[in-house]
CSV table of C-alpha atoms in Angstrom, one decimal:
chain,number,residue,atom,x,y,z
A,1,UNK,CA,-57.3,64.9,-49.9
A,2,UNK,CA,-60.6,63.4,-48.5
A,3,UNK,CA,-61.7,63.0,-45.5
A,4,UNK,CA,-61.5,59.1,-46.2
A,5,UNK,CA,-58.1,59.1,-47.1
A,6,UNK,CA,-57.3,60.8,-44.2
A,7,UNK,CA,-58.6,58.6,-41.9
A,8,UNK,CA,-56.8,55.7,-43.7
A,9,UNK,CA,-53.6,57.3,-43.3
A,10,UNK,CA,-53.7,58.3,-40.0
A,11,UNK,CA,-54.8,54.8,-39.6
A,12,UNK,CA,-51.9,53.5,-40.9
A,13,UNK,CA,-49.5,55.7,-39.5
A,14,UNK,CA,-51.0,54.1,-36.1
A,15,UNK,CA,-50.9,50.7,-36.8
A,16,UNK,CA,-47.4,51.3,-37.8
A,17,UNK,CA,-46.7,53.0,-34.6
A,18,UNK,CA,-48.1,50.2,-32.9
A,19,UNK,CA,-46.3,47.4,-34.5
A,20,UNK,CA,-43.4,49.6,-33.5
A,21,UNK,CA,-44.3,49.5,-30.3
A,22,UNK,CA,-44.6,45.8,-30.3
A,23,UNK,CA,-41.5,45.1,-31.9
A,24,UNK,CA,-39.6,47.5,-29.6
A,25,UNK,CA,-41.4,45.4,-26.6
A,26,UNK,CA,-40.7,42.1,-28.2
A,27,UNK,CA,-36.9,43.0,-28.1
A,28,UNK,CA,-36.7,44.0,-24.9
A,29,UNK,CA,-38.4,40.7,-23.8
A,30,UNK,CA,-35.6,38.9,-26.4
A,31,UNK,CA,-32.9,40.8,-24.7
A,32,UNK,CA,-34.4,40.4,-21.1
A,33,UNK,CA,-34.8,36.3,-22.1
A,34,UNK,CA,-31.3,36.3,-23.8
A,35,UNK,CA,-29.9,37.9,-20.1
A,36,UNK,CA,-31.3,35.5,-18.4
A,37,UNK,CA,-30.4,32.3,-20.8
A,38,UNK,CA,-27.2,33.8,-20.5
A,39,UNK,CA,-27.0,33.7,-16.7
A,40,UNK,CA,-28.4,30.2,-16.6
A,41,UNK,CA,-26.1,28.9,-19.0
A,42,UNK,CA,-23.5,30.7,-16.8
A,43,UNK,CA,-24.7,28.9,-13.6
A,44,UNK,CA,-24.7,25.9,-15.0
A,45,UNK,CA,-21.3,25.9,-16.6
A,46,UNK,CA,-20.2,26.9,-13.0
A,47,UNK,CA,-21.9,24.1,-11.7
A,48,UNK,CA,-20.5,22.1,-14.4
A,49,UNK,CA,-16.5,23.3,-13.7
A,50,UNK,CA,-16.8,23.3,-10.1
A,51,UNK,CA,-18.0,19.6,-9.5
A,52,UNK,CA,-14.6,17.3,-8.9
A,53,UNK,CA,-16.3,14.7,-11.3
A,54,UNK,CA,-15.5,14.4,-14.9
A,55,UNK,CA,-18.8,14.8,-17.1
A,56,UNK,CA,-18.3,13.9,-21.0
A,57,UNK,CA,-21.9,13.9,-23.0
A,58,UNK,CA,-21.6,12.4,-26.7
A,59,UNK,CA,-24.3,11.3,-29.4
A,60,UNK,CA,-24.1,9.7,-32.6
A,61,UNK,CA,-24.2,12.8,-34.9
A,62,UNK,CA,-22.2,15.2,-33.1
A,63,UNK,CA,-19.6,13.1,-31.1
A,64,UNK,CA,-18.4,14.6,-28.3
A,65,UNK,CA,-20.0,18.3,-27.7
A,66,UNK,CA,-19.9,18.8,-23.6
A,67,UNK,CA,-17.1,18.6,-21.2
A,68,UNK,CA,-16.7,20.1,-17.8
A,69,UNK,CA,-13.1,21.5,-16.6
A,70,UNK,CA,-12.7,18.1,-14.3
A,71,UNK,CA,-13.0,16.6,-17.8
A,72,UNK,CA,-10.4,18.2,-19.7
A,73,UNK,CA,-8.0,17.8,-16.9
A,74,UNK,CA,-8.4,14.2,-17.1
A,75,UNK,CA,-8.0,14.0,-20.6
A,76,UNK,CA,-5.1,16.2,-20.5
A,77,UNK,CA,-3.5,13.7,-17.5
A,78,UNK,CA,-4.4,10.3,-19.1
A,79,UNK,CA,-4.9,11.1,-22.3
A,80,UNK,CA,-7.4,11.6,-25.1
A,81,UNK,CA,-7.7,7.7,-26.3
A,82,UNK,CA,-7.2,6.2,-22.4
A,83,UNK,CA,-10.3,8.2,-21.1
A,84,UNK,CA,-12.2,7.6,-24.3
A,85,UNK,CA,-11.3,3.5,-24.0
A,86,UNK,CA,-12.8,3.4,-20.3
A,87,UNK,CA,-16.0,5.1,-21.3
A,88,UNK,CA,-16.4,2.9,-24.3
A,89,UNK,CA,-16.2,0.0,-22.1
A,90,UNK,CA,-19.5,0.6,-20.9
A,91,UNK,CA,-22.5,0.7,-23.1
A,92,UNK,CA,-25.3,0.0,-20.1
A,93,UNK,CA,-26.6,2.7,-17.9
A,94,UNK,CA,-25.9,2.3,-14.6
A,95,UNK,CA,-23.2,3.2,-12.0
A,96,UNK,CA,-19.8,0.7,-12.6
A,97,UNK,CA,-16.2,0.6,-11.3
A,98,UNK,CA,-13.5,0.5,-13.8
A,99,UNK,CA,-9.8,-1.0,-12.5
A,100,UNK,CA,-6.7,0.3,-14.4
A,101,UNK,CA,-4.7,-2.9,-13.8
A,102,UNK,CA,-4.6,-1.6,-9.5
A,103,UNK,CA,-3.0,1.7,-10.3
A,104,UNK,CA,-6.2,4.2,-10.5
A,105,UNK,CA,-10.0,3.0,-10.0
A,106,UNK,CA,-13.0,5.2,-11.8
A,107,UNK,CA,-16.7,5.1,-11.0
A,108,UNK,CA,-18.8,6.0,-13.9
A,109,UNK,CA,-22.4,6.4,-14.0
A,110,UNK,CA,-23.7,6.3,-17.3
A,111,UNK,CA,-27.1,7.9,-18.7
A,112,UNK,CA,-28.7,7.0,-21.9
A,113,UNK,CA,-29.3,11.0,-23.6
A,114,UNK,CA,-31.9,10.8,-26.8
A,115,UNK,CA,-33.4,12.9,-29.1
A,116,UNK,CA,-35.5,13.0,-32.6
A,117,UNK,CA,-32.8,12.9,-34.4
A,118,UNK,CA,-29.9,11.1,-32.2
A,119,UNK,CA,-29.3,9.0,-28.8
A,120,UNK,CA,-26.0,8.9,-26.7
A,121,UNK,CA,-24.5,8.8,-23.6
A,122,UNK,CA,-23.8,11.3,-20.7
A,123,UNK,CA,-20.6,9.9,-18.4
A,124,UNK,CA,-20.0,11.0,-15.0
A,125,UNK,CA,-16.3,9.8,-13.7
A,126,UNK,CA,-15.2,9.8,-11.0
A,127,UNK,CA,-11.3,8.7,-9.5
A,128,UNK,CA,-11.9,6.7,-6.9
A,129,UNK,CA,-8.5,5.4,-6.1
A,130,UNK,CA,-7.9,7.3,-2.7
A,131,UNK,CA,-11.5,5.6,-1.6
A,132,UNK,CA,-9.9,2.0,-2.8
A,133,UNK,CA,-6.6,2.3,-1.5
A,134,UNK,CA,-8.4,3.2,1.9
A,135,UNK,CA,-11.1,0.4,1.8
A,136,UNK,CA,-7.4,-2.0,1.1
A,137,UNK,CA,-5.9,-0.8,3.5
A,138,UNK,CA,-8.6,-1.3,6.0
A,139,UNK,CA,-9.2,-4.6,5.7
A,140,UNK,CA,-5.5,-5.2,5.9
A,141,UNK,CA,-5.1,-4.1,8.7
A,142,UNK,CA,-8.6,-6.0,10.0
A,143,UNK,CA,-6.8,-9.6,8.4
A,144,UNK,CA,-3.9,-8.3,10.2
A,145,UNK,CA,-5.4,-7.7,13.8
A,146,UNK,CA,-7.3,-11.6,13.6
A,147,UNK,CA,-4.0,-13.0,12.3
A,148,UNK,CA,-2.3,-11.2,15.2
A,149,UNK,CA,-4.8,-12.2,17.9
A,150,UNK,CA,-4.5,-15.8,16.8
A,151,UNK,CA,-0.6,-16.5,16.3
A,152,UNK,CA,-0.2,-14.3,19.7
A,153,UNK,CA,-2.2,-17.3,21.0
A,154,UNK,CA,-0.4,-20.2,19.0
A,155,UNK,CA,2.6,-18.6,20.3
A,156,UNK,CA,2.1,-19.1,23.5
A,157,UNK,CA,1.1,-22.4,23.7
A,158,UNK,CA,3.8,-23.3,21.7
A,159,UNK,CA,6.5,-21.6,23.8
A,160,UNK,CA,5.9,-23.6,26.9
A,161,UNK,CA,6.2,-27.2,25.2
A,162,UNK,CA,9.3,-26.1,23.5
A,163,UNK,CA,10.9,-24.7,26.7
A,164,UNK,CA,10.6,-28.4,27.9
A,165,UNK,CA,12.1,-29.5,24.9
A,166,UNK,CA,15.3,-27.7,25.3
A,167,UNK,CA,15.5,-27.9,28.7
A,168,UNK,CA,15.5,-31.8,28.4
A,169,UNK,CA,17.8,-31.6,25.4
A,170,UNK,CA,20.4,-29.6,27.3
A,171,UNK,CA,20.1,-32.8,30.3
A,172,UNK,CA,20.3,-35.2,27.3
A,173,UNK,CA,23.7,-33.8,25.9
A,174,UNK,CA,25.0,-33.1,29.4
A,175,UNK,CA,24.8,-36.9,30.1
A,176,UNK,CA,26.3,-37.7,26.6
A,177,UNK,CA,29.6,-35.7,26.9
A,178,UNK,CA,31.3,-38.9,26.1
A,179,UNK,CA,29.4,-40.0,22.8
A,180,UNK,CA,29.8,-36.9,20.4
A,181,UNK,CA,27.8,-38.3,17.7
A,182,UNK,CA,24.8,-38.4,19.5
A,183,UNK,CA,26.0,-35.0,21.8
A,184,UNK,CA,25.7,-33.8,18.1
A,185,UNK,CA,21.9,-34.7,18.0
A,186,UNK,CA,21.0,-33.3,20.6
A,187,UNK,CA,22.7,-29.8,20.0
A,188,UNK,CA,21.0,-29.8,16.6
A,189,UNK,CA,17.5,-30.1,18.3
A,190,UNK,CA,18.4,-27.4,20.6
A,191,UNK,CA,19.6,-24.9,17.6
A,192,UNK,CA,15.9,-25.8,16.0
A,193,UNK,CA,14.3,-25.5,19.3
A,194,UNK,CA,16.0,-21.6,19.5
A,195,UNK,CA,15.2,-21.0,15.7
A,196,UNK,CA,11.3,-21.6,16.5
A,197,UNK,CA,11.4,-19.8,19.9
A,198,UNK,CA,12.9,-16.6,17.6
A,199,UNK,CA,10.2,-17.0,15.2
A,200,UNK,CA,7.8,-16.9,18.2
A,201,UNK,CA,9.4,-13.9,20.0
A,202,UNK,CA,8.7,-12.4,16.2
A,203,UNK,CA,5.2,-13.4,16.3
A,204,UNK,CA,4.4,-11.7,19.8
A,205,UNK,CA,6.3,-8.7,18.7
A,206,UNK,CA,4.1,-8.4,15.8
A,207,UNK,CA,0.7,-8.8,17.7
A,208,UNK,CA,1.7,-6.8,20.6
A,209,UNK,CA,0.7,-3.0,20.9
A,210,UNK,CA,3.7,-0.8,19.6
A,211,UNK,CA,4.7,2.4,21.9
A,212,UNK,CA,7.0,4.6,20.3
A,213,UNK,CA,8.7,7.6,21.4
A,214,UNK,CA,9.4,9.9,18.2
A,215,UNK,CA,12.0,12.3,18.3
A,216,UNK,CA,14.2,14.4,15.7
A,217,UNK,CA,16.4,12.6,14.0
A,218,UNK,CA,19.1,12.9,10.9
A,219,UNK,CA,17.9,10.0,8.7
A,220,UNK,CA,21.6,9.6,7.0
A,221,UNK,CA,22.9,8.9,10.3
A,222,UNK,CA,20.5,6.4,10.9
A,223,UNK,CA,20.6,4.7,7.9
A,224,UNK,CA,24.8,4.8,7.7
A,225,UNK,CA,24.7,3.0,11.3
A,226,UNK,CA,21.9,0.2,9.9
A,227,UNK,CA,24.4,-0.3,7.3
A,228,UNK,CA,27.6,-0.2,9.4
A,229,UNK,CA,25.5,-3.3,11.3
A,230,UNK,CA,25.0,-5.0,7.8
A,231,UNK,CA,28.3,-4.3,6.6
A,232,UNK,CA,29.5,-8.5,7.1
A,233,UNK,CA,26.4,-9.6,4.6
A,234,UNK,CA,26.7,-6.1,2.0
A,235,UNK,CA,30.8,-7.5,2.5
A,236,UNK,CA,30.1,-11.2,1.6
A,237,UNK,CA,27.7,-10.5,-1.8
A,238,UNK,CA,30.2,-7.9,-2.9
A,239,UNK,CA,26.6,-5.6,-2.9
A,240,UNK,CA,27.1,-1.9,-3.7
A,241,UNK,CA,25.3,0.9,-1.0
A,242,UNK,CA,24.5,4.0,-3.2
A,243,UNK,CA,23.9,6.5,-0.3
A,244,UNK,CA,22.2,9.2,-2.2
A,245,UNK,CA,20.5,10.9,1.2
A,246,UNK,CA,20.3,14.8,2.1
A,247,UNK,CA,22.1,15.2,5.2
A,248,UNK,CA,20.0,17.8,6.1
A,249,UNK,CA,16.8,15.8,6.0
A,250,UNK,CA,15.2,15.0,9.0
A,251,UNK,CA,13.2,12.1,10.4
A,252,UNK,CA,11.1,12.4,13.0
A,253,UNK,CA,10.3,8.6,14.6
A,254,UNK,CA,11.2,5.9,17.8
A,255,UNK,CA,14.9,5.6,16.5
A,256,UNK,CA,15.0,1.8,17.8
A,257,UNK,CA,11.7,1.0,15.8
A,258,UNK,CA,12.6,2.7,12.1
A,259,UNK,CA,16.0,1.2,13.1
A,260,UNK,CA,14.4,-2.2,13.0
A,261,UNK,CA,12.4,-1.0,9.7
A,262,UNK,CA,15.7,0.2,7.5
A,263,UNK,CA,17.3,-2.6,8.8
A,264,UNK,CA,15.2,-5.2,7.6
A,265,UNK,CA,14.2,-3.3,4.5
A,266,UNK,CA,18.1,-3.0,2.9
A,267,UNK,CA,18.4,-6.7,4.5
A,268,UNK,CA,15.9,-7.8,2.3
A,269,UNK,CA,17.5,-6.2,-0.7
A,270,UNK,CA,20.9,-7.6,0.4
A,271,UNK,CA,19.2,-11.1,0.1
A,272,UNK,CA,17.3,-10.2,-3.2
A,273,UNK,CA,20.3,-9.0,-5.3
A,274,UNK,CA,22.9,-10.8,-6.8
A,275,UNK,CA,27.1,-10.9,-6.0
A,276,UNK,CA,27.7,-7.4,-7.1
A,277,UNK,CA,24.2,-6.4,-7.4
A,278,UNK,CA,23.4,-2.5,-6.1
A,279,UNK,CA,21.3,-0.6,-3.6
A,280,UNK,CA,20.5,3.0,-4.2
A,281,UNK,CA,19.0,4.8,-1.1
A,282,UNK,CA,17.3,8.6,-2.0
A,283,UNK,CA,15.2,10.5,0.3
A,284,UNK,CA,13.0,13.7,-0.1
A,285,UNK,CA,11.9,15.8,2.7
A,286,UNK,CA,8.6,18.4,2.6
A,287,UNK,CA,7.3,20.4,5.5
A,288,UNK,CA,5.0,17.7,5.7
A,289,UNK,CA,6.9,14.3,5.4
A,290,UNK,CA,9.9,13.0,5.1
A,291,UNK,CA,10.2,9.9,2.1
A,292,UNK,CA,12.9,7.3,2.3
A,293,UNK,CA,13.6,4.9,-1.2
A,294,UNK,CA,15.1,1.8,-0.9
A,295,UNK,CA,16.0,0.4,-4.5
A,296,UNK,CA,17.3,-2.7,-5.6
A,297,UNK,CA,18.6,-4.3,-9.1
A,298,UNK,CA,17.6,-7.8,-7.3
A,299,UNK,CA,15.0,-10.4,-8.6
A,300,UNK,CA,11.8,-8.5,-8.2
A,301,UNK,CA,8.9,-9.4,-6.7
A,302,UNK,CA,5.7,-11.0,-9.0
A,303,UNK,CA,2.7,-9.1,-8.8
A,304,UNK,CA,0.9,-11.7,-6.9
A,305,UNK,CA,3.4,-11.5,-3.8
A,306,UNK,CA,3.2,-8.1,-4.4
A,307,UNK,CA,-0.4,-7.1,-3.2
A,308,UNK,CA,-0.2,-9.4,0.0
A,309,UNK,CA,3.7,-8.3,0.5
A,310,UNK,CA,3.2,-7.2,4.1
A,311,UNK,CA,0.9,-10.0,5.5
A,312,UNK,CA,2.2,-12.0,8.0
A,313,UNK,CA,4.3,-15.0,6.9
A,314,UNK,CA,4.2,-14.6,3.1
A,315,UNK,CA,8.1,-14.7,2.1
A,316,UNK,CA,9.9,-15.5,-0.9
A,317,UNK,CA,12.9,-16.7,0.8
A,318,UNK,CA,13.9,-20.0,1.5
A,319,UNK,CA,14.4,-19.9,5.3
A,320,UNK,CA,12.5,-16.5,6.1
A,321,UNK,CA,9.6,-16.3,8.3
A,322,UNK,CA,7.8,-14.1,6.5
A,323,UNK,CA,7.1,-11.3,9.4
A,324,UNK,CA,9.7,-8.7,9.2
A,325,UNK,CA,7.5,-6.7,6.1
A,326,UNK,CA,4.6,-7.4,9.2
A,327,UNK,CA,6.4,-5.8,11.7
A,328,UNK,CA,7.6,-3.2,9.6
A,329,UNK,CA,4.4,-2.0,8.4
A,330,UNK,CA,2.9,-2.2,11.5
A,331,UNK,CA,5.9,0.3,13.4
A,332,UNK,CA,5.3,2.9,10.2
A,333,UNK,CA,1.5,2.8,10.6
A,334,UNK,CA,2.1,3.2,14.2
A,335,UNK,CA,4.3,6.7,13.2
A,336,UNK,CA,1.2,7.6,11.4
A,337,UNK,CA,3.1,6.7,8.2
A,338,UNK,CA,3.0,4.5,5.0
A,339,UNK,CA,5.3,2.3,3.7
A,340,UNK,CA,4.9,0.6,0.1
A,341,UNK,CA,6.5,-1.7,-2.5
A,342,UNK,CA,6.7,-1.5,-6.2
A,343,UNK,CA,8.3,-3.8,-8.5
A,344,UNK,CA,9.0,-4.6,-12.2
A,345,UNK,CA,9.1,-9.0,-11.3
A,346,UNK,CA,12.0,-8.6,-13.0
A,347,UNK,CA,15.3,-6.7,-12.2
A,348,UNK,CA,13.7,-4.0,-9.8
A,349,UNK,CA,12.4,-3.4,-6.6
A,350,UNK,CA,11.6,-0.1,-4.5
A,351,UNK,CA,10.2,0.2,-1.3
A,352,UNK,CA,9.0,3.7,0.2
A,353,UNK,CA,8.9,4.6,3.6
A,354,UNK,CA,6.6,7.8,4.4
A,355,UNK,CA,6.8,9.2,8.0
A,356,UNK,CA,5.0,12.6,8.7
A,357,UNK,CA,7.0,15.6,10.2
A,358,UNK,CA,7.1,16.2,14.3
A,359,UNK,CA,4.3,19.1,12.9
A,360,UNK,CA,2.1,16.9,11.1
A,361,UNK,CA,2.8,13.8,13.0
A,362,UNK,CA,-0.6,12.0,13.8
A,363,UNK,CA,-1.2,13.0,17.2
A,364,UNK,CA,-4.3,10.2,17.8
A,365,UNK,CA,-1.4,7.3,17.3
A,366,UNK,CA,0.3,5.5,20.0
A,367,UNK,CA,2.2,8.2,20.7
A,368,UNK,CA,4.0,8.8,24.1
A,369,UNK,CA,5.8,11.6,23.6
């Protein structure tokens, strides 16, 4: 062999060892990139699974190809076609509430996504109901206070004209003991008289501070003896009292005060039910709280009424004042509680009193114990 061929082969033979040694490089840089790809794409689908809102991303040509766990969950809770229907509500970026008919509330902010070959939409939901109810509930109870401040002042300029009245009215029958017809008159203005100064001795107890003084009780004792008291009405209406309580569950409140709550709770579902209508009364008890239903086969209660059901002087009866719910609400908040209604409008009605446990009572409420 020549010289020349020599040197061409060795040559080649180092060439070769040298595109060896570059692609041996090149795939530890492909492996070292892939590692790191890999951990990014790890991170991010951490980020992705560990964020409490829902993240869907969808195009045109491939549908739906990302989902975060948050995402799936909902799905899996609501339903394919429900959490697909609210996103395809919305076909402007931007941030916008979504209201399920009152019962959940979403915010969704919604990013065009594009490409060469395809454009969609990234969604980022979130459930905002616990945010809503709260942001309700405050303002409640702001209408509430101003309503409270100004019928504590009606009522007491009221009450001093009307003591007048009586107090004249009783003279006036006194001197007509002899003429019974017009004694009559008189006695009729006094009952009215009474049945305002009642509504007014409500309306003061409703905008006056609360004080409680919680302490253990058995909640099927209390709620037998609130219906012992109601016995003559649950008697006249032929009403049936389903008492489906645990007698081992315990309620930790002011006796008198949720007293005054059961009381005018099953009243109200006394009045609301037809002759022979029923009343089912179930409780649940956690280490947490202890949950009292009230349920009723009555009339039901329209949807309207419904979300301003505990405002002072909204009634659906004929001669109600419309502040027992007030007052009601305002003794469980006091407990650190909840109380709420739900209703079909139709043939059911269910109210749901919530008081926490002596443990996780709210120890910032009006609490003198």
């Amino acid at each position: 062999m020549s010289d020349i061929q020599n040197i061409d082969v060795q040559l080649l033979k180092e060439v070769v060892d040298a595109v060896n040694r570059t692609t041996e490089s090149l795939k530890e840089s492909y492996a070292l990139l892939q590692k790191k790809l890999e951990h990014t794409q790890g991170l991010l689908d951490s980020v992705l699974d560990n964020t409490n809102s829902a993240i869907i991303a969808q195009d045109n040509k491939n549908g739906v190809f990302l989902k975060n766990r948050r995402a799936k969950e909902l799905i899996e809770e609501l339903g394919y076609d429900k959490v697909f229907s609210i996103l395809s509500s919305f076909h402007t970026t931007g941030v916008h509430d979504y209201d399920d008919e009152g019962r959940r509330y979403f915010r969704l902010s919604v990013s065009a996504l594009k490409s060469e070959d395809s454009e969609g939409f990234v969604y980022v939901m979130d459930d905002i109901t616990r945010l809503k109810k709260f942001e309700q509930e405050k303002q409640r109870n702001e209408r509430l206070r101003i309503m409270g401040e100004m019928a504590a002042n009606i009522a007491h300029e009221v009450r001093n004209p009307l003591g007048s009245i009586e107090l004249y009215a009783s003279l006036l029958a006194r001197d007509l003991e002899q003429d019974p017809d017009k004694k009559r008159l008189t006695t009729s203005i006094i009952k009215g008289v009474r049945t305002i100064n009642a509504v007014i001795s409500n309306t003061l107890l409703f905008a006056k501070e609360i004080k409680i003084n919680p302490s253990k009780h058995v909640l099927v004792d209390i709620v037998d003896e609130v219906v012992l008291y109601l016995q003559h009405i649950i008697r006249d209406k032929k009403v049936r009292v389903v008492n489906k309580l645990d007698e081992e569950h315990i309620v930790f409140c002011d006796e008198d005060m949720y007293k005054q709550v059961i009381m005018n709770l099953i009243g109200n579902a006394v009045d609301a039910v037809s002759t022979g209508g029923e009343i089912i009364v179930t409780s649940e008890m956690t280490e947490k709280e202890t949950v009292l239903h009230i349920r009723d086969n009555g009339c039901g209660i329209d949807e309207d009424m419904l979300s301003r059901l505990f405002m002072p002087f909204q009634t659906t009866k004929a001669k109600g004042t419309g502040l027992g719910l007030s007052i009601s609400y305002k003794i469980i908040k006091v407990h650190g509680g909840d109380i709420t209604a739900e209703s079909n409008g139709k043939d059911y009605t269910m109210f749901t009193v919530i008081l926490p446990s002596a443990e996780y009572a709210v120890s910032g409420g009006e609490n003198n114990d």
